[in-house]
Every structure is written in C-alpha cells, then in structure tokens.
Coordinates of C-alpha atoms and ligand atoms in Angstrom, one line a residue:
M1 CA 0.0 0.0 0.0
A2 CA 1.3 3.4 -0.9
E3 CA 2.4 5.7 2.0
N4 CA -0.2 8.4 1.4
E5 CA -2.9 5.9 1.0
M6 CA -2.0 4.4 4.4
E7 CA -2.1 7.8 6.1
E8 CA -5.5 8.3 4.5
T9 CA -6.7 5.1 6.0
Q10 CA -5.4 6.0 9.4
E11 CA -7.1 9.4 9.3
K12 CA -10.4 8.0 8.1
K13 CA -10.7 5.0 10.3
G14 CA -8.7 5.7 13.4
L15 CA -6.4 2.9 14.2
N16 CA -6.5 0.8 17.4
F17 CA -3.2 0.6 19.3
V18 CA -2.2 -2.7 17.7
E19 CA -2.8 -1.4 14.2
Q20 CA -0.9 1.7 15.1
M21 CA 2.2 -0.4 16.1
V22 CA 2.0 -2.4 12.9
Y23 CA 1.6 0.7 10.9
D24 CA 4.6 2.3 12.6
D25 CA 6.7 -0.8 11.9
L26 CA 5.7 -0.8 8.2
Q27 CA 6.5 3.0 8.0
A28 CA 9.9 2.3 9.5
G29 CA 10.5 -0.4 6.8
K30 CA 10.9 -3.2 9.4
N31 CA 11.1 -6.8 8.1
G32 CA 11.6 -5.4 4.6
G33 CA 8.1 -3.9 4.8
R34 CA 6.5 -7.3 5.0
L35 CA 3.4 -7.9 7.2
N36 CA 2.5 -11.4 8.2
T37 CA 0.4 -12.3 11.2
R38 CA -0.9 -15.7 12.4
F39 CA -3.8 -17.2 14.3
P40 CA -2.4 -19.9 16.5
P41 CA -5.3 -22.2 18.0
E42 CA -4.4 -25.2 20.0
P43 CA -6.7 -28.0 18.5
N44 CA -7.9 -29.1 21.9
G45 CA -11.4 -27.7 21.7
Y46 CA -13.8 -25.7 19.5
L47 CA -13.3 -22.1 19.0
H48 CA -15.3 -19.6 21.0
I49 CA -16.4 -16.0 20.8
G50 CA -13.0 -15.0 22.5
H51 CA -11.1 -16.6 19.7
A52 CA -13.2 -14.6 17.3
K53 CA -11.9 -11.5 18.8
A54 CA -8.3 -12.8 18.2
I55 CA -9.2 -13.9 14.6
C56 CA -10.7 -10.5 13.7
M57 CA -7.5 -8.9 14.9
D58 CA -5.0 -11.4 13.3
F59 CA -6.8 -11.5 10.0
G60 CA -8.2 -8.0 10.1
V61 CA -4.9 -6.2 10.6
A62 CA -3.3 -8.2 7.7
E63 CA -6.3 -7.3 5.5
K64 CA -6.1 -3.7 6.4
F65 CA -2.4 -3.2 5.5
G66 CA -2.1 -5.6 2.6
G67 CA -0.4 -8.4 4.6
T68 CA -1.2 -12.1 5.1
C69 CA -2.3 -14.1 8.0
N70 CA -1.3 -17.8 8.6
L71 CA -3.4 -20.4 10.3
R72 CA -1.1 -22.3 12.6
F73 CA -2.3 -25.1 14.7
D74 CA -0.4 -25.1 17.9
D75 CA -0.3 -28.9 18.3
T76 CA 2.3 -29.4 20.9
N77 CA 0.3 -31.5 23.3
P78 CA -0.9 -34.8 21.7
V79 CA -2.8 -35.8 24.8
K80 CA -5.5 -33.2 24.4
E81 CA -5.6 -32.7 20.7
D82 CA -7.7 -34.1 17.9
V83 CA -8.4 -33.8 14.2
E84 CA -12.1 -33.2 15.0
Y85 CA -11.0 -29.9 16.5
V86 CA -8.8 -29.1 13.6
D87 CA -11.7 -29.5 11.2
S88 CA -14.1 -27.4 13.3
I89 CA -11.6 -24.6 13.6
R90 CA -11.1 -24.4 9.9
E91 CA -14.9 -24.3 9.4
D92 CA -15.4 -21.7 12.0
I93 CA -12.7 -19.3 10.7
H94 CA -14.2 -19.5 7.2
W95 CA -17.7 -18.9 8.5
L96 CA -16.5 -15.8 10.2
G97 CA -15.5 -14.6 6.8
F98 CA -11.6 -15.1 6.8
D99 CA -9.3 -17.1 4.8
W100 CA -5.7 -18.2 5.1
G101 CA -5.2 -19.3 1.6
D102 CA -2.5 -22.0 1.4
R103 CA -0.9 -20.8 4.6
E104 CA -2.1 -23.6 6.9
Y105 CA 0.7 -24.7 9.2
Y106 CA 1.3 -26.8 12.2
A107 CA 3.7 -26.4 15.1
S108 CA 4.4 -30.1 14.6
D109 CA 5.9 -29.3 11.2
Y110 CA 8.7 -27.6 13.0
F111 CA 9.4 -30.4 15.5
P112 CA 12.7 -31.4 13.6
Q113 CA 14.0 -27.8 13.6
L114 CA 13.0 -27.2 17.2
Y115 CA 14.8 -30.4 18.2
D116 CA 17.9 -29.3 16.3
L117 CA 17.8 -26.0 18.0
A118 CA 17.5 -27.7 21.4
V119 CA 20.5 -29.8 20.6
R120 CA 22.5 -26.7 19.5
M121 CA 21.6 -24.9 22.8
I122 CA 22.7 -28.0 24.7
K123 CA 26.0 -27.9 22.9
E124 CA 26.4 -24.2 23.6
G125 CA 25.8 -24.8 27.3
K126 CA 22.4 -23.1 27.2
A127 CA 20.2 -26.1 28.1
Y128 CA 20.4 -29.1 30.4
V129 CA 18.4 -32.3 31.3
D130 CA 16.9 -32.2 34.8
D131 CA 16.1 -35.5 36.4
Q132 CA 13.9 -34.0 39.1
T133 CA 10.2 -34.3 39.4
S134 CA 7.9 -31.4 38.4
E135 CA 7.1 -30.9 42.0
Q136 CA 10.8 -30.5 43.0
I137 CA 11.2 -28.2 40.1
A138 CA 8.3 -26.1 41.1
Q139 CA 9.5 -25.9 44.7
Q140 CA 12.8 -24.6 43.6
K141 CA 11.3 -21.9 41.4
G142 CA 11.1 -19.4 44.3
T143 CA 8.6 -16.5 44.3
P144 CA 8.6 -13.1 42.6
T145 CA 10.3 -11.7 45.7
T146 CA 12.7 -14.6 46.6
P147 CA 15.2 -16.1 44.2
G148 CA 14.9 -19.7 43.0
V149 CA 17.3 -22.5 43.8
E150 CA 19.5 -24.0 41.1
S151 CA 18.9 -27.7 40.2
P152 CA 21.6 -30.2 41.2
Y153 CA 21.6 -31.3 37.6
R154 CA 22.3 -27.8 36.2
S155 CA 26.1 -28.3 35.7
R156 CA 25.9 -31.6 33.8
S157 CA 28.4 -32.0 31.0
V158 CA 27.4 -31.3 27.4
E159 CA 28.0 -34.9 26.5
E160 CA 25.8 -36.2 29.2
N161 CA 23.0 -33.8 28.4
L162 CA 23.2 -34.7 24.7
D163 CA 23.1 -38.4 25.5
L164 CA 20.1 -38.0 27.9
F165 CA 18.1 -35.8 25.6
H166 CA 18.5 -38.2 22.7
R167 CA 17.5 -41.1 24.9
M168 CA 14.5 -39.1 26.2
N169 CA 13.3 -38.9 22.6
A170 CA 14.2 -42.5 21.9
G171 CA 11.5 -43.5 24.5
E172 CA 13.9 -44.9 27.1
F173 CA 12.4 -43.0 30.0
D174 CA 9.0 -42.7 31.5
E175 CA 6.9 -39.5 31.3
G176 CA 7.8 -37.1 34.0
A177 CA 11.2 -38.8 34.6
R178 CA 13.2 -36.0 32.9
V179 CA 12.8 -32.6 31.2
L180 CA 15.0 -30.4 29.2
R181 CA 15.4 -26.9 30.7
A182 CA 17.0 -23.7 29.4
K183 CA 19.9 -22.5 31.6
I184 CA 19.1 -18.9 32.1
D185 CA 18.9 -17.3 35.5
M186 CA 17.3 -18.8 38.7
T187 CA 17.5 -15.3 40.3
S188 CA 15.7 -13.4 37.5
D189 CA 12.9 -11.0 38.5
N190 CA 10.9 -12.6 35.6
M191 CA 9.8 -16.0 36.8
H192 CA 9.7 -17.2 33.2
F193 CA 13.5 -16.9 33.1
R194 CA 14.1 -19.2 36.0
D195 CA 15.4 -22.1 33.8
P196 CA 12.1 -22.7 31.9
I197 CA 11.2 -26.2 30.7
M198 CA 11.8 -26.6 27.0
Y199 CA 10.8 -30.2 26.5
R200 CA 8.9 -32.9 28.3
I201 CA 8.3 -36.6 27.6
I202 CA 4.9 -37.5 26.3
K203 CA 4.3 -41.0 25.2
H204 CA 0.9 -40.5 23.5
P205 CA 0.6 -40.7 19.7
H206 CA 0.3 -37.4 18.0
H207 CA -2.6 -36.9 15.4
R208 CA -0.1 -35.9 12.8
T209 CA 3.4 -37.3 13.7
G210 CA 2.2 -40.5 15.2
T211 CA 4.8 -42.1 17.5
K212 CA 7.7 -40.5 15.9
W213 CA 8.4 -38.2 18.9
N214 CA 8.7 -38.9 22.6
V215 CA 9.6 -35.4 23.6
Y216 CA 7.3 -32.4 22.9
P217 CA 8.3 -28.7 23.1
M218 CA 6.6 -26.4 25.6
Y219 CA 4.6 -23.5 24.4
D220 CA 7.3 -20.9 25.2
F221 CA 9.9 -22.9 23.2
A222 CA 7.7 -23.6 20.3
H223 CA 5.7 -20.4 19.7
G224 CA 8.3 -17.8 18.9
Q225 CA 10.4 -20.2 16.8
S226 CA 7.4 -21.3 14.8
D227 CA 6.6 -17.6 14.2
Y228 CA 10.2 -17.2 13.0
F229 CA 10.1 -20.4 10.7
E230 CA 7.0 -19.0 9.1
G231 CA 8.2 -15.5 8.6
V232 CA 5.6 -14.0 10.9
T233 CA 6.3 -10.4 11.6
H234 CA 3.7 -9.6 14.2
S235 CA 2.6 -12.2 16.7
I236 CA -0.5 -10.8 18.3
C237 CA -1.8 -12.5 21.4
T238 CA -3.6 -11.7 24.6
L239 CA -2.4 -9.9 27.8
E240 CA -1.5 -12.9 29.9
F241 CA 1.5 -13.3 27.6
V242 CA 3.0 -10.0 28.5
P243 CA 5.4 -11.6 31.1
H244 CA 6.3 -14.3 28.5
R245 CA 7.4 -11.7 26.0
P246 CA 11.1 -11.4 27.3
L247 CA 11.3 -15.2 27.0
Y248 CA 9.7 -15.1 23.6
E249 CA 12.4 -12.7 22.5
Y250 CA 15.2 -14.7 24.3
F251 CA 14.4 -17.8 22.3
V252 CA 13.7 -16.1 19.0
K253 CA 17.0 -14.4 19.2
E254 CA 18.7 -17.8 19.0
L255 CA 17.5 -17.7 15.4
A256 CA 16.7 -14.1 14.3
D257 CA 18.8 -11.2 13.3
E258 CA 18.2 -7.5 12.8
T259 CA 16.9 -8.0 9.2
Y260 CA 14.0 -10.0 10.4
C261 CA 12.6 -10.7 13.9
P262 CA 9.0 -11.3 14.8
R263 CA 7.4 -9.1 17.4
Q264 CA 4.9 -10.0 20.1
I265 CA 2.0 -7.6 20.8
E266 CA -0.7 -8.2 23.4
F267 CA -4.3 -7.0 23.7
N268 CA -7.1 -7.7 26.2
R269 CA -9.0 -10.9 26.2
L270 CA -12.7 -11.0 25.6
N271 CA -14.7 -11.8 28.8
L272 CA -18.5 -11.9 28.6
T273 CA -21.1 -11.7 31.3
Y274 CA -23.2 -14.8 32.0
T275 CA -20.5 -16.9 30.1
V276 CA -17.6 -19.1 30.8
M277 CA -14.9 -19.0 28.2
S278 CA -12.3 -21.5 29.5
K279 CA -11.9 -24.4 27.1
R280 CA -11.3 -26.7 30.0
K281 CA -14.8 -25.9 31.5
L282 CA -16.5 -26.0 28.0
L283 CA -15.0 -29.4 27.5
Q284 CA -16.4 -30.5 30.9
L285 CA -19.8 -29.3 29.9
V286 CA -19.7 -31.3 26.8
K287 CA -18.1 -34.5 28.3
E288 CA -20.6 -34.5 31.2
G289 CA -23.6 -34.1 28.9
L290 CA -24.6 -30.8 30.5
V291 CA -25.1 -29.4 27.0
A292 CA -25.8 -31.2 23.7
G293 CA -22.2 -31.0 22.4
W294 CA -19.7 -28.2 21.4
D295 CA -22.3 -26.7 19.0
D296 CA -25.1 -26.6 21.6
P297 CA -26.8 -23.3 20.8
R298 CA -26.2 -22.1 24.4
M299 CA -22.5 -22.6 24.1
P300 CA -20.2 -19.5 23.6
T301 CA -18.6 -21.4 20.8
I302 CA -18.6 -20.2 17.2
S303 CA -20.4 -23.4 16.2
G304 CA -23.0 -23.0 18.9
M305 CA -23.7 -19.4 17.9
R306 CA -24.0 -20.4 14.3
R307 CA -26.5 -23.2 15.1
R308 CA -28.4 -20.8 17.3
G309 CA -28.7 -18.4 14.4
F310 CA -26.2 -15.7 15.1
T311 CA -24.7 -14.2 12.0
P312 CA -21.0 -13.8 11.3
R313 CA -21.6 -10.1 10.7
S314 CA -23.2 -9.6 14.0
I315 CA -20.2 -11.2 15.8
R316 CA -17.8 -9.0 13.8
N317 CA -19.8 -5.9 14.5
F318 CA -19.8 -6.7 18.2
I319 CA -16.0 -7.2 18.3
D320 CA -15.6 -4.0 16.4
K321 CA -17.7 -2.1 18.9
I322 CA -15.9 -3.3 22.0
G323 CA -12.5 -2.7 20.5
Y324 CA -9.0 -3.6 21.6
T325 CA -7.3 -2.2 24.7
K326 CA -4.4 -3.1 27.1
Y327 CA -6.7 -3.5 30.1
E328 CA -8.8 -6.6 31.1
A329 CA -12.5 -6.0 31.2
L330 CA -15.8 -7.9 31.4
N331 CA -18.1 -7.0 28.4
S332 CA -21.9 -7.2 28.7
V333 CA -23.4 -10.1 26.7
S334 CA -26.2 -7.6 26.0
L335 CA -24.0 -5.8 23.6
L336 CA -23.5 -9.0 21.6
E337 CA -27.2 -9.7 21.7
H338 CA -27.9 -6.1 20.5
A339 CA -25.6 -6.7 17.6
V340 CA -27.3 -9.9 16.8
R341 CA -30.8 -8.3 16.9
E342 CA -29.5 -5.4 14.7
D343 CA -28.3 -7.7 12.0
L344 CA -31.2 -10.1 12.2
N345 CA -33.6 -7.2 11.9
A346 CA -31.9 -6.4 8.6
V347 CA -31.7 -9.9 7.1
S348 CA -34.4 -12.1 8.5
T349 CA -37.6 -13.2 6.7
R350 CA -40.8 -12.2 8.5
V351 CA -43.2 -15.2 9.1
M352 CA -46.2 -16.0 11.3
A353 CA -45.9 -18.6 14.1
V354 CA -48.1 -19.0 17.1
V355 CA -46.2 -20.5 20.1
N356 CA -49.0 -21.0 22.5
P357 CA -52.1 -21.4 20.3
V358 CA -55.8 -21.0 21.0
K359 CA -58.4 -21.4 18.3
L360 CA -60.4 -18.5 17.0
I361 CA -63.4 -19.0 14.9
I362 CA -64.9 -16.4 12.6
A363 CA -68.6 -17.2 12.6
N364 CA -69.6 -15.1 9.6
Y365 CA -66.7 -16.2 7.4
P366 CA -67.7 -18.8 4.8
E367 CA -66.7 -22.3 5.8
D368 CA -64.8 -23.4 2.8
K369 CA -63.4 -20.2 1.7
V370 CA -59.6 -19.6 1.6
E371 CA -58.0 -16.3 0.7
M372 CA -54.4 -15.8 0.1
V373 CA -53.0 -12.7 1.7
D374 CA -49.6 -11.1 0.8
M375 CA -47.0 -10.9 3.6
E376 CA -44.0 -8.6 3.3
N377 CA -40.8 -10.7 3.7
N378 CA -38.8 -7.9 5.2
P379 CA -39.8 -4.3 5.6
E380 CA -36.2 -3.4 6.1
D381 CA -35.3 -4.7 2.7
P382 CA -37.2 -3.3 -0.3
T383 CA -35.8 -6.2 -2.5
A384 CA -37.0 -9.0 -0.2
G385 CA -40.5 -9.3 -1.8
T386 CA -43.5 -11.0 -0.4
H387 CA -45.0 -14.4 0.1
S388 CA -48.6 -15.4 0.4
M389 CA -50.4 -17.0 3.4
P390 CA -53.8 -18.6 3.6
F391 CA -56.6 -17.1 5.6
S392 CA -59.7 -19.1 6.6
R393 CA -62.6 -19.3 9.0
E394 CA -60.6 -21.0 11.8
I395 CA -57.2 -19.6 12.9
Y396 CA -54.8 -19.8 15.8
I397 CA -53.7 -16.8 17.8
E398 CA -51.6 -16.6 20.9
R399 CA -53.4 -17.5 24.1
E400 CA -51.7 -14.5 25.7
D401 CA -53.4 -12.2 23.1
F402 CA -56.8 -12.8 24.6
M403 CA -58.0 -11.7 28.1
E404 CA -61.5 -12.2 29.4
N405 CA -61.1 -9.5 32.0
P406 CA -58.4 -7.2 30.6
P407 CA -56.8 -4.4 32.5
K408 CA -57.1 -0.9 31.1
K409 CA -54.3 -0.7 28.6
F410 CA -54.7 -4.2 27.1
F411 CA -54.8 -3.5 23.3
R412 CA -55.2 -7.1 22.3
L413 CA -58.4 -9.1 22.1
A414 CA -61.1 -9.1 24.8
P415 CA -64.9 -9.7 24.8
E416 CA -66.7 -7.1 22.6
G417 CA -63.2 -5.8 21.6
E418 CA -61.7 -5.4 18.1
V419 CA -58.3 -6.2 16.8
R420 CA -56.7 -6.4 13.3
L421 CA -55.4 -9.8 12.2
K422 CA -52.1 -8.7 10.5
G423 CA -52.4 -8.6 6.8
A424 CA -56.1 -9.6 6.9
Y425 CA -59.3 -8.3 8.5
I426 CA -60.5 -6.6 11.7
V427 CA -62.4 -9.1 13.9
K428 CA -64.6 -8.5 16.9
C429 CA -64.9 -11.0 19.8
T430 CA -68.5 -12.2 20.4
G431 CA -67.9 -14.9 23.0
V432 CA -65.8 -17.9 24.2
K433 CA -66.2 -21.6 24.9
K434 CA -64.5 -23.0 28.1
N435 CA -63.8 -26.5 29.3
E436 CA -64.9 -27.8 32.7
N437 CA -61.8 -26.3 34.3
G438 CA -62.7 -22.9 33.0
D439 CA -59.9 -22.7 30.4
I440 CA -60.8 -21.1 27.2
E441 CA -61.0 -23.7 24.4
E442 CA -62.3 -21.5 21.5
I443 CA -62.8 -17.8 20.9
Y444 CA -65.6 -16.6 18.6
C445 CA -65.5 -13.6 16.4
T446 CA -67.1 -11.9 13.5
Y447 CA -65.1 -10.2 10.8
D448 CA -65.7 -7.0 8.9
P449 CA -65.4 -7.9 5.2
D450 CA -64.6 -4.4 4.3
T451 CA -61.4 -4.1 6.3
R452 CA -59.0 -6.2 4.3
S453 CA -56.0 -4.3 3.0
G454 CA -56.8 -2.5 -0.2
L455 CA -60.4 -2.1 0.6
P456 CA -61.9 1.2 1.9
G457 CA -62.5 -0.2 5.5
S458 CA -58.8 -1.0 5.8
M459 CA -58.1 2.5 7.0
R460 CA -60.3 2.0 10.0
K461 CA -58.2 2.2 13.1
V462 CA -58.0 -0.4 15.9
K463 CA -55.4 -0.4 18.7
G464 CA -54.1 -3.9 18.4
T465 CA -52.7 -6.1 15.6
L466 CA -52.2 -9.8 16.2
H467 CA -50.3 -12.5 14.3
W468 CA -52.2 -15.6 13.4
V469 CA -52.1 -18.7 11.3
S470 CA -54.9 -20.5 9.5
A471 CA -55.7 -23.6 11.5
R472 CA -56.4 -25.9 8.6
H473 CA -53.1 -24.9 6.9
A474 CA -50.9 -24.6 9.9
I475 CA -47.9 -26.9 10.4
D476 CA -46.9 -28.3 13.8
A477 CA -43.3 -27.4 14.8
T478 CA -41.1 -27.6 17.8
A479 CA -39.4 -24.5 19.2
R480 CA -36.3 -24.7 21.5
M481 CA -36.3 -21.6 23.6
Y482 CA -32.8 -20.8 24.6
D483 CA -31.7 -18.5 27.3
R484 CA -28.4 -17.7 29.0
L485 CA -26.5 -20.8 30.1
F486 CA -25.5 -19.3 33.4
D487 CA -27.6 -17.1 35.6
V488 CA -24.9 -15.3 37.4
E489 CA -23.2 -12.3 35.9
N490 CA -19.6 -13.4 36.2
P491 CA -19.3 -17.1 36.7
A492 CA -15.5 -17.0 36.8
A493 CA -15.6 -14.7 39.9
E494 CA -17.6 -17.2 41.9
T495 CA -14.5 -19.0 43.0
D496 CA -16.2 -20.6 46.1
K497 CA -18.6 -22.5 43.9
D498 CA -18.3 -25.2 41.3
F499 CA -19.2 -23.5 38.0
R500 CA -21.7 -26.3 37.3
E501 CA -23.8 -25.0 40.2
L502 CA -24.2 -21.7 38.4
L503 CA -25.9 -23.1 35.3
N504 CA -29.3 -21.5 34.5
P505 CA -31.9 -24.3 35.0
D506 CA -34.1 -22.6 32.5
S507 CA -31.6 -22.2 29.7
L508 CA -33.6 -24.6 27.5
K509 CA -37.3 -24.9 27.2
V510 CA -38.7 -27.1 24.5
V511 CA -42.1 -26.1 23.2
T512 CA -43.9 -28.6 20.9
G513 CA -47.0 -28.1 19.0
I514 CA -46.3 -24.5 17.9
K515 CA -48.3 -23.6 14.8
V516 CA -46.4 -22.1 11.9
E517 CA -47.5 -20.9 8.5
P518 CA -47.2 -23.4 5.6
Y519 CA -44.6 -21.3 3.8
L520 CA -42.0 -22.7 6.4
A521 CA -42.5 -26.3 5.3
E522 CA -40.7 -25.5 2.0
N523 CA -38.5 -22.6 3.1
A524 CA -37.2 -23.3 6.6
R525 CA -33.7 -24.5 5.9
P526 CA -31.1 -24.9 8.6
L527 CA -29.1 -21.7 9.2
E528 CA -31.6 -19.4 7.6
H529 CA -33.0 -16.6 9.6
F530 CA -36.6 -15.9 10.4
Q531 CA -38.5 -13.4 12.5
F532 CA -41.6 -14.9 14.0
Q533 CA -43.6 -11.7 14.1
R534 CA -44.1 -10.3 17.6
V535 CA -42.2 -13.4 19.1
G536 CA -38.6 -13.4 18.3
Y537 CA -35.9 -14.5 15.9
F538 CA -35.7 -18.1 15.0
T539 CA -33.5 -20.4 12.9
P540 CA -34.2 -24.0 11.8
D541 CA -31.9 -26.4 13.7
K542 CA -29.5 -28.7 11.9
E543 CA -31.9 -31.5 12.8
S544 CA -35.0 -29.8 11.3
T545 CA -36.6 -31.4 8.2
A546 CA -39.7 -30.5 6.2
D547 CA -41.6 -33.3 8.1
N548 CA -40.3 -32.3 11.5
L549 CA -39.6 -28.6 11.8
I550 CA -37.4 -27.7 14.7
F551 CA -36.6 -24.1 15.4
N552 CA -33.9 -22.6 17.7
R553 CA -34.9 -19.3 19.2
T554 CA -31.9 -17.2 18.4
I555 CA -33.1 -14.3 20.6
A556 CA -36.2 -12.7 21.8
L557 CA -37.3 -9.5 20.0
K558 CA -36.4 -7.3 23.1
D559 CA -33.9 -7.7 25.8
S560 CA -36.0 -8.9 28.7
W561 CA -32.9 -9.3 31.0
E562 CA -32.0 -5.6 30.7
K563 CA -35.6 -4.7 31.6
A564 CA -35.6 -7.0 34.6
Q565 CA -32.4 -5.5 35.9
K566 CA -33.7 -1.9 35.6
K567 CA -36.8 -2.6 37.6
Ligands
LIG1 P1 -5.9 -22.7 26.3 O1 -4.5 -22.2 26.1 O2 -6.4 -22.6 27.8 O3 -6.2 -24.0 25.8 P2 -6.8 -20.6 24.7 O4 -8.1 -19.9 24.9 O5 -5.6 -19.8 25.0 O6 -6.9 -21.8 25.7 P3 -5.7 -21.1 22.2 O7 -6.2 -22.1 21.2 O8 -4.3 -21.3 22.6 O9 -6.7 -21.3 23.4 O10 -6.0 -19.7 21.6 C1 -5.7 -19.3 20.3 C2 -5.6 -17.8 20.3 O11 -6.9 -17.2 20.7 C3 -4.6 -17.2 21.2 O12 -3.8 -16.3 20.5 C4 -5.3 -16.6 22.3 O13 -4.6 -15.5 22.9 C5 -6.6 -16.2 21.6 N1 -7.7 -16.2 22.6 C6 -8.1 -17.2 23.4 N2 -9.1 -16.8 24.2 C7 -9.4 -15.5 24.0 C8 -10.3 -14.5 24.5 N3 -11.1 -14.8 25.5 N4 -10.2 -13.3 23.9 C9 -9.3 -13.0 23.0 N5 -8.5 -13.8 22.4 C10 -8.4 -15.1 22.9
LIG2 MG1 -3.4 -20.9 24.6

C-alpha cells in the first residue's frame, strides 16, 4: 500500500493501538516492509467468541495493511488434541469470513527444527536435562520476591545432556522422569527466566506425527520459533502473555537477526457476562452431557452461535464495537445480543408462528373459503419481496393475546373488543367456549369484510394487531427456547462454587405443537433466519426437516434481562 494511501486510512478510520504499532513498523521499513500475522489455535477444543476477537485482529490487521495471516495449529500436546478440533476450527474461521489461503501450518511441522535448536543450545551450554520431578522443580522456582534454587543437575556436561536428551526422545524414560530446561537465571525478576522447561516426555501418539516423537516442546519454546520459521512479523496475542514476552524474545534471538525478527504484541481478552470461556470448562460441559455438544446453541462457541442463528456479521460488529485495549474488562453479553438483533432485523424473513395457540373461529366467514394474503418478507429490505399466506374461518392466535377481563391498557383481544389480524381483517370478539376447568378452548368472532388491506375499510383504526395462522393450513413445529447458560453475571468470579452449580436451570425450554405458516415447510432450511412476528428471531436447527420442523430461538425481540435489571 502506498504511503499516502495508508495515512489516509489512518485518518479516516482511526487505528487501534495494535494497528498503530503495525503501521509504525511498516512505515519504519521493518522486516523489509512485510506484514505477516498468524492465528495460532491449539486444536484441543472448539473455537469460542473470545477466539473470534483474536481472529478478527489477526486476519483483520493483515487485510487492512495488505499483509497475510497464517493459520497455525499449535499442536504441541498430543494428549489433548484431535483432528475433530482441527476441522471445526477451519470451518469456523471460514464462516466468520476469513481465509488463510494455502498458509495452513502446524507447530508439529517444526518439531525437527525445534529439536535441532534444542541440541544446539545444549552444545552451547544453554540447556540441560533435569532428572527432578515437576514438584521438585516447582518448589525450587522461588517466588517473585525470593530467588529460585539451582537444580543439582544444572552443571551436567554437554555430552551427558546430549546423550540423555536423545534417549528421552528414543523413548527410554517414562513420562515425567526428565525434562530439558533452558539454563538462564534462577534469580531473575521474571519468573519465566528461571530455567524454563523446553521439552517434556509424552508417550501419547500425535494426530499428525504418530509415535515419531517422545519429547514435545513447551509453548514458550515452540511459539516464537514457529513464528520465526513461518516469517511471521507480528505475533499478536492476549495480555496474559506480557510476562512471557522477554522469554519469547530470548528464544527467538537464537534464530533471528536485525533483518527479520517477529514481534509479540498483546491485547485484552474478551470476557463476557453470563458466560464461561475457559476451554477446560467448556470441554467439561460437553463431556458430562450438561449441554448437547460443542455446538449446543447455548455454548459461547462459534459453532454454537452459528447453530443458534447468530450471523458472522453480528459477531464481527460486536467485536468492532468493544475494540482492543491493554486492560482486562468484562463485556456485557447484552452488547453481543444487541448486535445480533440489529443484523437479524436487517436480514431475517418475517413469518407468522403461534407459540401458545388457541383457536379463534370467525362465525360469519364462509366455511370453505380460503383467501391468500400477501405478507412482506422484510420491511427493512425493499428487494425482499412478499410471500402469500392462507386465511380461513378458523385460525390460531396466541393464548396471551386474549383476556376475558383485561386491564385498562390491554390493546389485544377481549370480549366485545376489536383487533386487526395482521395482513387480513378486523375481527370482533363475540364470545368464548370454556372446558370444565374454566380454560378457554375457543374464541368466537365476527369479521368486517370491508377491512382487508386494499379495501376502503382497511383505513379504520383499531389499537391492536395480532399475528395468526390458518388452523387448517398450519404446520406443527417444535421451538427450542434458549436463554443464557449461566444465571450469574460473572461465573468466573464465583470461586467458592463449582461452575456447574451456576448453570441456569431454565436455559432450554422445548415447546412442541407450535403452529407455523405453511410457507415454512418449504422454506425453513437450517441456518436461515426468520423473525416470528411479535415473538422473536428463530433459525431452523440442523436436525430440522420439512416433516419435523425444529426451530432454535436465536433471541427474543427485546432484551428482557435488561428490563428485569432496571426494575
Ligand atoms: P488454552 O490455552 O487454555 O487451551 P486458549 O483460549 O488460549 O486456551 P488457544 O487455542 O491457545 O486457546 O487460543 C488461540 C488464540 O486465541 C490465542 O492467540 C489466544 O490468545 C486467543 N484467545 C483465546 N481466548 C481469547 C479470548 N477470550 N479473547 C481474545 N483472544 C483469545
Ligand atoms: Mg493458549
């Protein structure tokens, strides 16, 4: 990108602090003017909305300044990793709208070079094999205010270290029997410099390299070097890696020179109210069957949000809005929900569905008559067109839309009262039929034939408009009503409780026998977005078929939680 063009971008858009640093490096001609970022997920779980924030940064900054972004699987721990996760991660990044082209890499691709580097460091007296247990090593680490203690194995000869390290990898020793450590400084102010572990023994087959290796590099020894091997210029990560940065630089300098050296930059993680984001906890929810899998629509995973009916654009808009800073914060999930409503309002098809139906019979409407009425698909989108919906003598309306003894400001249907049936006629209630328990079974009305849209009487004003479906034509469907998975604001802060005790017992209610308009039998395909008028946004579940329609409630039309909190 030309210099003046870049300046213009900066002025127009306002750069966040990471973009500013990248921009400054490009201006200064660092790394020969190249820009290459990477997104480095560990394939030990599905991606969540926090990862989306990192993805938008890593891919976004590359896009903005004409660079590239690699996808690198950080697969250094075979015990927890799996190809299922690799596949899901690819799918989720694409769905969010980003692409890594042919730059798909794996930390495991670099195991040979990393091993060679470790051997070189041993030869140069910069690494040693420690025979102590991890507990002993942890005990000797010291505290931020007291220095650590040197391992009794620290001064082993180069020959002995080389021999032991090779034998560690040959599989001669048990897991935990020995580690390779960097020989740096047990008195350093930075705890990460107190002879950090570079390699440990793991005897679990790896999903890509099989049983080739018996030693696996630690994150700190693998990450910076992998960045270097790939030519990454800016290694953008979250704030908890700030104290690791000196070690990142220490190891990278074993390889890099002043013509090319990757740079680590940190931003604040995404934390959301009413949500847990730890992959360990999410895995536990899945494993223990507390949710229906990683893509359960209540999960904060990308796949869960997709199944629930969130759009990629709403997620990106939300991330844009909260921005990137250097301070940890807890963001309100209402902001995300607001972004979802805003986008769904723009893109979803309006349909009629009655969730809690009661029958309404129009006594003066001919028994066999069916009229087709036109329904606007989306008033927000002039190109969306219309679809038609049958009207007949017997229809369903929501039970809540009728009251026998209504309070003053009830603008829906009541005895002797009038309402408009959306897109059709004005009806007047003439009576009801009750069962022996006193529950209303049927509502009787008469209609005014002159009030259909297009006819003169259509201008007549009544206070309420109801949604409805023709009873004869309605299709039965199931609605899964999702709510927040946790009912405390900050589950991570409730450290005295097991997080599973904080689950919202009402996070899923399944409602069967809802009545939907026949249009949906043909048109309700998984992942499409519908607004059930006056009810909420719904998306057909992946299990939904034309014969068995199942809808996930993406979100209610209005934020009832916010209202409840303001009370
Ligand atoms: P863990 O290391 O505990 O398995 P992780 O969430 O760090 O979990 P990774 O797969 O290592 O998982 O994350 C990949 C990238 O996503 C990292 O660069 C990480 O900083 C970033 N990331 C993870 N969680 C968040 C979050 N909540 N907000 C922003 N970025 C995140
Ligand atoms: Mg991580």
